[in-house]
């Protein structure tokens, strides 16, 4: 982009080159992700039986707490990793692992569904006119993207939205019903050390820039995303401590794509204990892939391991 004398032209070329690799429908993405997938598969071929047995045992001890980004991906067909996340979680449960959800995450997802109508009304004139990879450029709401994926009839929007949105902004009853029917989720106990929650929140705010300081406005003036994340991580720390005290072998772990949360996990490792309390979808899918008799399809492996979308790192 910097090689063009006209900034507008340079910006267009810069975006075009970027799109070759980030849009999943393109040949460049297909080639690069195929190379990576084959490399991972070859690395896994030499894994001995005892190692795979240890991985299976570790996965069975996991109690996966789903973060809001994972829940939205599970529920909304328009998310790029929708099928991959559902298959990975299905294989995880097949191994004997259990899935959990926290109240702050349920409320956040419910609120996301509640405000979706505003985003839909703003963009409904585009319904049926966009390719799948273009939808994310015009709407920030996962439920609207999900509807765009499954329907081109704007009159069906209220029926679709009603599957998720409750009677109030934080009414998560429908969300919880869906997750319990599909993943048999359990509720993470909300008891936690409020002092630890405040420390984690302050750390997340200090590493999040200006967005972290104003984020409470998005959720209706509550404690904000960092505040909810602090409570979730503190609840996980409390659940892990209780398990250790009774001699339990379970590991309560947050499944999230957030790098900030993984940094907080490292920062407060003394309070969390071992193993890591935050795990990414990529790490989970790779561990499952190494268990011989629990197969993941190549397409799922590519989607789960290699994130070339807006959150690519």
PDB file of C-alpha atoms in Angstrom:
ATOM      1  CA  UNK A   1       0.000   0.000   0.000  1.00  0.00           C
ATOM      2  CA  UNK A   2       2.871   2.355   0.775  1.00  0.00           C
ATOM      3  CA  UNK A   3       4.298   2.024  -2.764  1.00  0.00           C
ATOM      4  CA  UNK A   4       1.402   3.930  -4.366  1.00  0.00           C
ATOM      5  CA  UNK A   5       1.430   7.713  -4.647  1.00  0.00           C
ATOM      6  CA  UNK A   6      -2.376   7.860  -4.502  1.00  0.00           C
ATOM      7  CA  UNK A   7      -3.411   6.720  -0.983  1.00  0.00           C
ATOM      8  CA  UNK A   8      -6.863   5.521  -2.055  1.00  0.00           C
ATOM      9  CA  UNK A   9      -5.406   3.198  -4.709  1.00  0.00           C
ATOM     10  CA  UNK A  10      -2.747   1.940  -2.319  1.00  0.00           C
ATOM     11  CA  UNK A  11      -5.403   1.178   0.283  1.00  0.00           C
ATOM     12  CA  UNK A  12      -7.423  -0.856  -2.237  1.00  0.00           C
ATOM     13  CA  UNK A  13      -4.414  -2.944  -3.276  1.00  0.00           C
ATOM     14  CA  UNK A  14      -3.379  -3.443   0.337  1.00  0.00           C
ATOM     15  CA  UNK A  15      -6.849  -4.741   1.206  1.00  0.00           C
ATOM     16  CA  UNK A  16      -6.923  -6.992  -1.879  1.00  0.00           C
ATOM     17  CA  UNK A  17      -3.631  -8.671  -0.947  1.00  0.00           C
ATOM     18  CA  UNK A  18      -4.810  -9.113   2.642  1.00  0.00           C
ATOM     19  CA  UNK A  19      -8.113 -10.603   1.478  1.00  0.00           C
ATOM     20  CA  UNK A  20      -6.296 -13.300  -0.505  1.00  0.00           C
ATOM     21  CA  UNK A  21      -5.134 -14.843   2.752  1.00  0.00           C
ATOM     22  CA  UNK A  22      -7.878 -14.008   5.273  1.00  0.00           C
ATOM     23  CA  UNK A  23     -10.994 -14.937   3.288  1.00  0.00           C
ATOM     24  CA  UNK A  24     -11.644 -18.637   3.670  1.00  0.00           C
ATOM     25  CA  UNK A  25     -13.157 -19.052   0.212  1.00  0.00           C
ATOM     26  CA  UNK A  26      -9.952 -18.046  -1.580  1.00  0.00           C
ATOM     27  CA  UNK A  27      -7.322 -20.251  -3.164  1.00  0.00           C
ATOM     28  CA  UNK A  28      -4.505 -18.694  -1.104  1.00  0.00           C
ATOM     29  CA  UNK A  29      -6.203 -19.581   2.192  1.00  0.00           C
ATOM     30  CA  UNK A  30      -6.922 -23.103   0.962  1.00  0.00           C
ATOM     31  CA  UNK A  31      -3.321 -23.665  -0.105  1.00  0.00           C
ATOM     32  CA  UNK A  32      -1.732 -22.281   3.060  1.00  0.00           C
ATOM     33  CA  UNK A  33      -4.105 -24.045   5.459  1.00  0.00           C
ATOM     34  CA  UNK A  34      -3.673 -27.359   3.598  1.00  0.00           C
ATOM     35  CA  UNK A  35       0.099 -27.108   4.015  1.00  0.00           C
ATOM     36  CA  UNK A  36      -0.285 -26.391   7.729  1.00  0.00           C
ATOM     37  CA  UNK A  37      -2.817 -29.192   8.233  1.00  0.00           C
ATOM     38  CA  UNK A  38      -0.525 -31.743   6.579  1.00  0.00           C
ATOM     39  CA  UNK A  39       2.381 -30.598   8.734  1.00  0.00           C
ATOM     40  CA  UNK A  40       0.308 -31.113  11.916  1.00  0.00           C
ATOM     41  CA  UNK A  41      -0.822 -34.536  10.696  1.00  0.00           C
ATOM     42  CA  UNK A  42       2.752 -35.627  10.003  1.00  0.00           C
ATOM     43  CA  UNK A  43       3.889 -34.433  13.426  1.00  0.00           C
ATOM     44  CA  UNK A  44       1.185 -36.548  15.063  1.00  0.00           C
ATOM     45  CA  UNK A  45       2.164 -39.769  13.288  1.00  0.00           C
ATOM     46  CA  UNK A  46       5.098 -40.494  15.590  1.00  0.00           C
ATOM     47  CA  UNK A  47       3.178 -40.131  18.847  1.00  0.00           C
ATOM     48  CA  UNK A  48       3.596 -43.227  21.014  1.00  0.00           C
ATOM     49  CA  UNK A  49       0.661 -44.987  22.718  1.00  0.00           C
ATOM     50  CA  UNK A  50       1.537 -43.947  26.257  1.00  0.00           C
ATOM     51  CA  UNK A  51       1.666 -40.269  25.266  1.00  0.00           C
ATOM     52  CA  UNK A  52      -1.744 -40.394  23.579  1.00  0.00           C
ATOM     53  CA  UNK A  53      -3.149 -42.166  26.650  1.00  0.00           C
ATOM     54  CA  UNK A  54      -1.873 -39.348  28.863  1.00  0.00           C
ATOM     55  CA  UNK A  55      -3.513 -36.776  26.592  1.00  0.00           C
ATOM     56  CA  UNK A  56      -6.793 -38.684  26.720  1.00  0.00           C
ATOM     57  CA  UNK A  57      -6.622 -38.796  30.525  1.00  0.00           C
ATOM     58  CA  UNK A  58      -5.882 -35.064  30.703  1.00  0.00           C
ATOM     59  CA  UNK A  59      -8.834 -34.234  28.450  1.00  0.00           C
ATOM     60  CA  UNK A  60     -11.182 -36.382  30.553  1.00  0.00           C
ATOM     61  CA  UNK A  61     -10.195 -34.350  33.614  1.00  0.00           C
ATOM     62  CA  UNK A  62     -11.101 -31.058  31.918  1.00  0.00           C
ATOM     63  CA  UNK A  63     -14.229 -29.146  32.860  1.00  0.00           C
ATOM     64  CA  UNK A  64     -14.421 -26.701  29.965  1.00  0.00           C
ATOM     65  CA  UNK A  65     -16.000 -23.336  30.782  1.00  0.00           C
ATOM     66  CA  UNK A  66     -17.112 -21.679  27.529  1.00  0.00           C
ATOM     67  CA  UNK A  67     -16.284 -18.005  27.014  1.00  0.00           C
ATOM     68  CA  UNK A  68     -18.766 -15.752  25.229  1.00  0.00           C
ATOM     69  CA  UNK A  69     -16.943 -15.908  21.869  1.00  0.00           C
ATOM     70  CA  UNK A  70     -17.162 -19.707  21.899  1.00  0.00           C
ATOM     71  CA  UNK A  71     -20.861 -19.682  22.847  1.00  0.00           C
ATOM     72  CA  UNK A  72     -21.684 -17.242  20.047  1.00  0.00           C
ATOM     73  CA  UNK A  73     -19.782 -19.415  17.580  1.00  0.00           C
ATOM     74  CA  UNK A  74     -21.690 -22.505  18.734  1.00  0.00           C
ATOM     75  CA  UNK A  75     -25.082 -20.815  18.403  1.00  0.00           C
ATOM     76  CA  UNK A  76     -24.637 -18.729  15.249  1.00  0.00           C
ATOM     77  CA  UNK A  77     -24.261 -20.384  11.847  1.00  0.00           C
ATOM     78  CA  UNK A  78     -22.636 -17.298  10.328  1.00  0.00           C
ATOM     79  CA  UNK A  79     -19.431 -17.580  12.365  1.00  0.00           C
ATOM     80  CA  UNK A  80     -16.490 -18.948  10.327  1.00  0.00           C
ATOM     81  CA  UNK A  81     -15.651 -21.673  12.869  1.00  0.00           C
ATOM     82  CA  UNK A  82     -19.254 -22.668  13.669  1.00  0.00           C
ATOM     83  CA  UNK A  83     -19.030 -26.242  12.412  1.00  0.00           C
ATOM     84  CA  UNK A  84     -15.466 -26.721  13.658  1.00  0.00           C
ATOM     85  CA  UNK A  85     -16.264 -25.608  17.218  1.00  0.00           C
ATOM     86  CA  UNK A  86     -19.332 -27.814  17.388  1.00  0.00           C
ATOM     87  CA  UNK A  87     -17.368 -30.841  16.173  1.00  0.00           C
ATOM     88  CA  UNK A  88     -14.438 -30.200  18.529  1.00  0.00           C
ATOM     89  CA  UNK A  89     -16.778 -29.890  21.520  1.00  0.00           C
ATOM     90  CA  UNK A  90     -18.664 -32.996  20.400  1.00  0.00           C
ATOM     91  CA  UNK A  91     -15.423 -34.997  20.254  1.00  0.00           C
ATOM     92  CA  UNK A  92     -14.395 -33.589  23.635  1.00  0.00           C
ATOM     93  CA  UNK A  93     -17.620 -34.828  25.203  1.00  0.00           C
ATOM     94  CA  UNK A  94     -17.141 -38.167  23.417  1.00  0.00           C
ATOM     95  CA  UNK A  95     -13.857 -38.496  25.346  1.00  0.00           C
ATOM     96  CA  UNK A  96     -15.705 -38.021  28.630  1.00  0.00           C
ATOM     97  CA  UNK A  97     -15.032 -34.323  29.131  1.00  0.00           C
ATOM     98  CA  UNK A  98     -17.692 -32.047  30.591  1.00  0.00           C
ATOM     99  CA  UNK A  99     -18.755 -28.572  29.469  1.00  0.00           C
ATOM    100  CA  UNK A 100     -19.699 -25.689  31.783  1.00  0.00           C
ATOM    101  CA  UNK A 101     -21.001 -22.142  31.452  1.00  0.00           C
ATOM    102  CA  UNK A 102     -20.866 -19.142  33.786  1.00  0.00           C
ATOM    103  CA  UNK A 103     -23.683 -16.728  34.554  1.00  0.00           C
ATOM    104  CA  UNK A 104     -21.762 -13.613  33.348  1.00  0.00           C
ATOM    105  CA  UNK A 105     -21.214 -15.263  29.953  1.00  0.00           C
ATOM    106  CA  UNK A 106     -24.868 -16.285  29.709  1.00  0.00           C
ATOM    107  CA  UNK A 107     -25.952 -12.713  30.463  1.00  0.00           C
ATOM    108  CA  UNK A 108     -23.520 -11.271  27.927  1.00  0.00           C
ATOM    109  CA  UNK A 109     -24.713 -13.593  25.151  1.00  0.00           C
ATOM    110  CA  UNK A 110     -28.358 -12.906  26.068  1.00  0.00           C
ATOM    111  CA  UNK A 111     -27.705  -9.173  25.835  1.00  0.00           C
ATOM    112  CA  UNK A 112     -26.050  -9.692  22.445  1.00  0.00           C
ATOM    113  CA  UNK A 113     -29.249 -11.386  21.253  1.00  0.00           C
ATOM    114  CA  UNK A 114     -31.403  -8.645  22.805  1.00  0.00           C
ATOM    115  CA  UNK A 115     -29.691  -5.809  20.895  1.00  0.00           C
ATOM    116  CA  UNK A 116     -29.482  -7.725  17.604  1.00  0.00           C
ATOM    117  CA  UNK A 117     -32.660  -6.220  16.172  1.00  0.00           C
ATOM    118  CA  UNK A 118     -31.105  -2.764  15.945  1.00  0.00           C
ATOM    119  CA  UNK A 119     -28.231  -4.123  13.864  1.00  0.00           C
ATOM    120  CA  UNK A 120     -30.602  -6.111  11.664  1.00  0.00           C
ATOM    121  CA  UNK A 121     -32.833  -3.115  10.909  1.00  0.00           C
ATOM    122  CA  UNK A 122     -29.735  -1.134   9.947  1.00  0.00           C
ATOM    123  CA  UNK A 123     -28.486  -3.737   7.461  1.00  0.00           C
ATOM    124  CA  UNK A 124     -31.548  -5.671   6.279  1.00  0.00           C
ATOM    125  CA  UNK A 125     -31.470  -4.029   2.838  1.00  0.00           C
ATOM    126  CA  UNK A 126     -28.304  -6.096   2.215  1.00  0.00           C
ATOM    127  CA  UNK A 127     -30.052  -9.414   2.867  1.00  0.00           C
ATOM    128  CA  UNK A 128     -29.336 -11.821   0.013  1.00  0.00           C
ATOM    129  CA  UNK A 129     -26.831  -9.463  -1.632  1.00  0.00           C
ATOM    130  CA  UNK A 130     -23.656 -10.430   0.253  1.00  0.00           C
ATOM    131  CA  UNK A 131     -21.288 -13.373  -0.011  1.00  0.00           C
ATOM    132  CA  UNK A 132     -20.603 -15.225   3.217  1.00  0.00           C
ATOM    133  CA  UNK A 133     -17.170 -13.674   3.646  1.00  0.00           C
ATOM    134  CA  UNK A 134     -18.603 -10.149   3.230  1.00  0.00           C
ATOM    135  CA  UNK A 135     -21.264 -10.330   5.949  1.00  0.00           C
ATOM    136  CA  UNK A 136     -18.831  -9.668   8.775  1.00  0.00           C
ATOM    137  CA  UNK A 137     -17.841  -6.333   7.232  1.00  0.00           C
ATOM    138  CA  UNK A 138     -21.325  -4.911   7.602  1.00  0.00           C
ATOM    139  CA  UNK A 139     -22.593  -6.233  10.927  1.00  0.00           C
ATOM    140  CA  UNK A 140     -20.964  -6.656  14.320  1.00  0.00           C
ATOM    141  CA  UNK A 141     -23.729  -8.881  15.710  1.00  0.00           C
ATOM    142  CA  UNK A 142     -23.234 -12.657  15.562  1.00  0.00           C
ATOM    143  CA  UNK A 143     -26.974 -13.393  15.590  1.00  0.00           C
ATOM    144  CA  UNK A 144     -27.548 -11.134  12.584  1.00  0.00           C
ATOM    145  CA  UNK A 145     -24.685 -12.857  10.764  1.00  0.00           C
ATOM    146  CA  UNK A 146     -26.255 -16.198  11.661  1.00  0.00           C
ATOM    147  CA  UNK A 147     -29.592 -15.166  10.172  1.00  0.00           C
ATOM    148  CA  UNK A 148     -27.930 -13.904   6.985  1.00  0.00           C
ATOM    149  CA  UNK A 149     -26.362 -17.342   6.647  1.00  0.00           C
ATOM    150  CA  UNK A 150     -29.630 -19.317   6.877  1.00  0.00           C
ATOM    151  CA  UNK A 151     -32.280 -17.049   5.354  1.00  0.00           C
ATOM    152  CA  UNK A 152     -32.897 -14.370   2.744  1.00  0.00           C
ATOM    153  CA  UNK A 153     -36.426 -13.553   3.956  1.00  0.00           C
ATOM    154  CA  UNK A 154     -36.469 -10.518   6.308  1.00  0.00           C
ATOM    155  CA  UNK A 155     -39.934 -11.499   7.575  1.00  0.00           C
ATOM    156  CA  UNK A 156     -38.434 -14.582   9.223  1.00  0.00           C
ATOM    157  CA  UNK A 157     -36.062 -12.501  11.362  1.00  0.00           C
ATOM    158  CA  UNK A 158     -38.416 -12.199  14.400  1.00  0.00           C
ATOM    159  CA  UNK A 159     -38.833 -15.993  14.482  1.00  0.00           C
ATOM    160  CA  UNK A 160     -35.079 -16.538  14.272  1.00  0.00           C
ATOM    161  CA  UNK A 161     -34.285 -13.935  16.936  1.00  0.00           C
ATOM    162  CA  UNK A 162     -36.964 -15.296  19.255  1.00  0.00           C
ATOM    163  CA  UNK A 163     -34.997 -18.557  19.556  1.00  0.00           C
ATOM    164  CA  UNK A 164     -32.355 -16.681  21.562  1.00  0.00           C
ATOM    165  CA  UNK A 165     -33.653 -13.381  22.951  1.00  0.00           C
ATOM    166  CA  UNK A 166     -35.448 -13.478  26.300  1.00  0.00           C
ATOM    167  CA  UNK A 167     -38.024 -11.147  27.795  1.00  0.00           C
ATOM    168  CA  UNK A 168     -35.366  -8.788  29.211  1.00  0.00           C
ATOM    169  CA  UNK A 169     -31.826  -7.776  28.178  1.00  0.00           C
ATOM    170  CA  UNK A 170     -30.172 -10.332  30.478  1.00  0.00           C
ATOM    171  CA  UNK A 171     -32.773 -13.113  30.302  1.00  0.00           C
ATOM    172  CA  UNK A 172     -30.628 -16.082  29.278  1.00  0.00           C
ATOM    173  CA  UNK A 173     -33.218 -18.826  29.754  1.00  0.00           C
ATOM    174  CA  UNK A 174     -33.467 -19.642  26.028  1.00  0.00           C
ATOM    175  CA  UNK A 175     -29.694 -19.557  25.567  1.00  0.00           C
ATOM    176  CA  UNK A 176     -29.218 -21.944  28.495  1.00  0.00           C
ATOM    177  CA  UNK A 177     -31.912 -24.316  27.204  1.00  0.00           C
ATOM    178  CA  UNK A 178     -30.173 -24.528  23.815  1.00  0.00           C
ATOM    179  CA  UNK A 179     -26.759 -25.166  25.347  1.00  0.00           C
ATOM    180  CA  UNK A 180     -28.075 -27.776  27.752  1.00  0.00           C
ATOM    181  CA  UNK A 181     -29.896 -29.642  24.996  1.00  0.00           C
ATOM    182  CA  UNK A 182     -26.899 -29.632  22.636  1.00  0.00           C
ATOM    183  CA  UNK A 183     -23.879 -29.802  24.967  1.00  0.00           C
ATOM    184  CA  UNK A 184     -25.317 -30.846  28.333  1.00  0.00           C
ATOM    185  CA  UNK A 185     -23.683 -27.793  29.913  1.00  0.00           C
ATOM    186  CA  UNK A 186     -23.457 -27.388  33.675  1.00  0.00           C
ATOM    187  CA  UNK A 187     -23.450 -24.054  35.541  1.00  0.00           C
ATOM    188  CA  UNK A 188     -20.109 -22.935  36.971  1.00  0.00           C
ATOM    189  CA  UNK A 189     -20.631 -21.941  40.643  1.00  0.00           C
ATOM    190  CA  UNK A 190     -20.415 -18.155  40.882  1.00  0.00           C
ATOM    191  CA  UNK A 191     -18.704 -18.110  44.311  1.00  0.00           C
ATOM    192  CA  UNK A 192     -15.338 -16.359  44.103  1.00  0.00           C
ATOM    193  CA  UNK A 193     -12.811 -14.206  45.941  1.00  0.00           C
ATOM    194  CA  UNK A 194     -13.966 -10.653  45.204  1.00  0.00           C
ATOM    195  CA  UNK A 195     -10.479  -9.307  45.926  1.00  0.00           C
ATOM    196  CA  UNK A 196      -8.941 -11.572  43.291  1.00  0.00           C
ATOM    197  CA  UNK A 197     -11.689 -10.629  40.835  1.00  0.00           C
ATOM    198  CA  UNK A 198     -10.866  -6.937  41.323  1.00  0.00           C
ATOM    199  CA  UNK A 199      -7.131  -7.579  40.836  1.00  0.00           C
ATOM    200  CA  UNK A 200      -7.757  -9.478  37.598  1.00  0.00           C
ATOM    201  CA  UNK A 201     -10.167  -6.788  36.379  1.00  0.00           C
ATOM    202  CA  UNK A 202      -7.623  -4.038  37.081  1.00  0.00           C
ATOM    203  CA  UNK A 203      -4.949  -5.997  35.204  1.00  0.00           C
ATOM    204  CA  UNK A 204      -7.230  -6.571  32.198  1.00  0.00           C
ATOM    205  CA  UNK A 205      -8.171  -2.892  32.115  1.00  0.00           C
ATOM    206  CA  UNK A 206      -4.519  -1.873  32.264  1.00  0.00           C
ATOM    207  CA  UNK A 207      -3.706  -4.057  29.253  1.00  0.00           C
ATOM    208  CA  UNK A 208      -6.809  -3.281  27.210  1.00  0.00           C
ATOM    209  CA  UNK A 209      -6.280   0.373  26.275  1.00  0.00           C
ATOM    210  CA  UNK A 210      -9.088   2.890  25.865  1.00  0.00           C
ATOM    211  CA  UNK A 211     -11.640   0.253  24.799  1.00  0.00           C
ATOM    212  CA  UNK A 212     -11.428  -1.439  28.205  1.00  0.00           C
ATOM    213  CA  UNK A 213     -12.274   1.811  30.016  1.00  0.00           C
ATOM    214  CA  UNK A 214     -15.488   2.515  28.079  1.00  0.00           C
ATOM    215  CA  UNK A 215     -16.663  -1.025  27.423  1.00  0.00           C
ATOM    216  CA  UNK A 216     -19.268  -0.903  30.201  1.00  0.00           C
ATOM    217  CA  UNK A 217     -21.376   1.403  28.032  1.00  0.00           C
ATOM    218  CA  UNK A 218     -21.869  -1.403  25.484  1.00  0.00           C
ATOM    219  CA  UNK A 219     -23.443  -3.663  28.082  1.00  0.00           C
ATOM    220  CA  UNK A 220     -25.745  -1.049  29.557  1.00  0.00           C
ATOM    221  CA  UNK A 221     -23.397   0.572  32.086  1.00  0.00           C
ATOM    222  CA  UNK A 222     -22.576  -2.549  34.094  1.00  0.00           C
ATOM    223  CA  UNK A 223     -19.120  -3.623  35.306  1.00  0.00           C
ATOM    224  CA  UNK A 224     -17.910  -4.048  31.736  1.00  0.00           C
ATOM    225  CA  UNK A 225     -16.226  -6.858  29.854  1.00  0.00           C
ATOM    226  CA  UNK A 226     -13.091  -6.730  32.011  1.00  0.00           C
ATOM    227  CA  UNK A 227     -15.202  -6.856  35.168  1.00  0.00           C
ATOM    228  CA  UNK A 228     -17.102  -9.915  33.973  1.00  0.00           C
ATOM    229  CA  UNK A 229     -13.893 -11.617  32.869  1.00  0.00           C
ATOM    230  CA  UNK A 230     -12.406 -10.924  36.290  1.00  0.00           C
ATOM    231  CA  UNK A 231     -15.384 -12.583  37.953  1.00  0.00           C
ATOM    232  CA  UNK A 232     -15.237 -15.597  35.625  1.00  0.00           C
ATOM    233  CA  UNK A 233     -11.525 -16.198  36.197  1.00  0.00           C
ATOM    234  CA  UNK A 234     -11.932 -15.722  39.952  1.00  0.00           C
ATOM    235  CA  UNK A 235     -14.800 -18.267  39.925  1.00  0.00           C
ATOM    236  CA  UNK A 236     -12.555 -20.712  38.062  1.00  0.00           C
ATOM    237  CA  UNK A 237      -9.782 -20.164  40.620  1.00  0.00           C
ATOM    238  CA  UNK A 238     -12.271 -20.870  43.425  1.00  0.00           C
ATOM    239  CA  UNK A 239     -13.575 -24.045  41.730  1.00  0.00           C
ATOM    240  CA  UNK A 240     -10.014 -25.314  41.210  1.00  0.00           C
ATOM    241  CA  UNK A 241      -9.115 -24.599  44.826  1.00  0.00           C
ATOM    242  CA  UNK A 242     -12.185 -26.491  46.043  1.00  0.00           C
ATOM    243  CA  UNK A 243     -11.295 -29.462  43.822  1.00  0.00           C
ATOM    244  CA  UNK A 244      -7.752 -29.551  45.213  1.00  0.00           C
ATOM    245  CA  UNK A 245      -8.993 -29.428  48.794  1.00  0.00           C
ATOM    246  CA  UNK A 246     -11.132 -32.530  48.334  1.00  0.00           C
ATOM    247  CA  UNK A 247      -8.448 -34.325  46.345  1.00  0.00           C
ATOM    248  CA  UNK A 248     -10.303 -34.121  43.044  1.00  0.00           C
ATOM    249  CA  UNK A 249      -8.484 -34.705  39.762  1.00  0.00           C
ATOM    250  CA  UNK A 250     -10.608 -32.322  37.694  1.00  0.00           C
ATOM    251  CA  UNK A 251      -9.187 -29.212  35.989  1.00  0.00           C
ATOM    252  CA  UNK A 252     -11.623 -26.341  35.439  1.00  0.00           C
ATOM    253  CA  UNK A 253     -10.428 -24.509  32.307  1.00  0.00           C
ATOM    254  CA  UNK A 254     -11.804 -21.538  30.357  1.00  0.00           C
ATOM    255  CA  UNK A 255     -12.061 -22.128  26.586  1.00  0.00           C
ATOM    256  CA  UNK A 256     -11.481 -18.732  24.992  1.00  0.00           C
ATOM    257  CA  UNK A 257      -9.771 -17.060  22.033  1.00  0.00           C
ATOM    258  CA  UNK A 258      -8.734 -14.072  24.171  1.00  0.00           C
ATOM    259  CA  UNK A 259      -5.001 -13.441  24.421  1.00  0.00           C
ATOM    260  CA  UNK A 260      -5.643 -10.981  27.267  1.00  0.00           C
ATOM    261  CA  UNK A 261      -7.222 -13.753  29.341  1.00  0.00           C
ATOM    262  CA  UNK A 262      -4.289 -16.077  28.682  1.00  0.00           C
ATOM    263  CA  UNK A 263      -1.945 -13.329  29.845  1.00  0.00           C
ATOM    264  CA  UNK A 264      -4.053 -12.890  32.994  1.00  0.00           C
ATOM    265  CA  UNK A 265      -3.824 -16.639  33.551  1.00  0.00           C
ATOM    266  CA  UNK A 266      -0.033 -16.364  33.422  1.00  0.00           C
ATOM    267  CA  UNK A 267      -0.009 -13.264  35.640  1.00  0.00           C
ATOM    268  CA  UNK A 268      -2.071 -14.912  38.404  1.00  0.00           C
ATOM    269  CA  UNK A 269      -0.777 -18.471  38.007  1.00  0.00           C
ATOM    270  CA  UNK A 270      -0.042 -18.766  41.725  1.00  0.00           C
ATOM    271  CA  UNK A 271      -3.755 -18.306  42.487  1.00  0.00           C
ATOM    272  CA  UNK A 272      -4.911 -20.587  39.655  1.00  0.00           C
ATOM    273  CA  UNK A 273      -2.397 -23.390  40.077  1.00  0.00           C
ATOM    274  CA  UNK A 274      -1.530 -25.874  37.353  1.00  0.00           C
ATOM    275  CA  UNK A 275      -2.383 -26.598  34.573  1.00  0.00           C
ATOM    276  CA  UNK A 276      -3.233 -23.453  32.602  1.00  0.00           C
ATOM    277  CA  UNK A 277      -6.683 -22.086  33.422  1.00  0.00           C
ATOM    278  CA  UNK A 278      -7.280 -20.602  29.934  1.00  0.00           C
ATOM    279  CA  UNK A 279      -6.980 -22.721  26.791  1.00  0.00           C
ATOM    280  CA  UNK A 280      -7.548 -21.794  23.159  1.00  0.00           C
ATOM    281  CA  UNK A 281      -9.652 -23.700  20.644  1.00  0.00           C
ATOM    282  CA  UNK A 282      -6.462 -24.411  18.717  1.00  0.00           C
ATOM    283  CA  UNK A 283      -4.783 -26.070  21.695  1.00  0.00           C
ATOM    284  CA  UNK A 284      -7.891 -28.122  22.508  1.00  0.00           C
ATOM    285  CA  UNK A 285      -8.390 -29.287  18.915  1.00  0.00           C
ATOM    286  CA  UNK A 286      -4.710 -30.252  18.615  1.00  0.00           C
ATOM    287  CA  UNK A 287      -4.904 -32.328  21.823  1.00  0.00           C
ATOM    288  CA  UNK A 288      -8.041 -34.090  20.584  1.00  0.00           C
ATOM    289  CA  UNK A 289      -6.390 -34.708  17.202  1.00  0.00           C
ATOM    290  CA  UNK A 290      -3.569 -36.583  18.961  1.00  0.00           C
ATOM    291  CA  UNK A 291      -5.979 -39.153  20.446  1.00  0.00           C
ATOM    292  CA  UNK A 292      -5.966 -41.934  17.800  1.00  0.00           C
ATOM    293  CA  UNK A 293      -9.544 -43.213  17.935  1.00  0.00           C
ATOM    294  CA  UNK A 294     -11.263 -39.807  18.161  1.00  0.00           C
ATOM    295  CA  UNK A 295     -11.058 -38.395  14.665  1.00  0.00           C
ATOM    296  CA  UNK A 296     -11.393 -34.799  13.539  1.00  0.00           C
ATOM    297  CA  UNK A 297     -11.984 -34.140   9.863  1.00  0.00           C
ATOM    298  CA  UNK A 298      -9.287 -32.290   7.933  1.00  0.00           C
ATOM    299  CA  UNK A 299     -11.656 -29.379   7.300  1.00  0.00           C
ATOM    300  CA  UNK A 300     -12.466 -29.072  10.985  1.00  0.00           C
ATOM    301  CA  UNK A 301      -8.798 -29.260  11.904  1.00  0.00           C
ATOM    302  CA  UNK A 302      -7.932 -26.447   9.492  1.00  0.00           C
ATOM    303  CA  UNK A 303     -10.737 -24.216  10.738  1.00  0.00           C
ATOM    304  CA  UNK A 304      -9.971 -24.896  14.377  1.00  0.00           C
ATOM    305  CA  UNK A 305      -6.191 -24.552  14.206  1.00  0.00           C
ATOM    306  CA  UNK A 306      -5.689 -21.709  11.754  1.00  0.00           C
ATOM    307  CA  UNK A 307      -7.519 -18.452  12.358  1.00  0.00           C
ATOM    308  CA  UNK A 308      -7.164 -16.201   9.314  1.00  0.00           C
ATOM    309  CA  UNK A 309     -10.210 -14.044  10.064  1.00  0.00           C
ATOM    310  CA  UNK A 310     -10.602 -10.630  11.689  1.00  0.00           C
ATOM    311  CA  UNK A 311      -9.062 -11.925  14.934  1.00  0.00           C
ATOM    312  CA  UNK A 312      -6.107 -13.611  13.199  1.00  0.00           C
ATOM    313  CA  UNK A 313      -2.851 -13.766  15.157  1.00  0.00           C
TER     314      UNK A 313
END
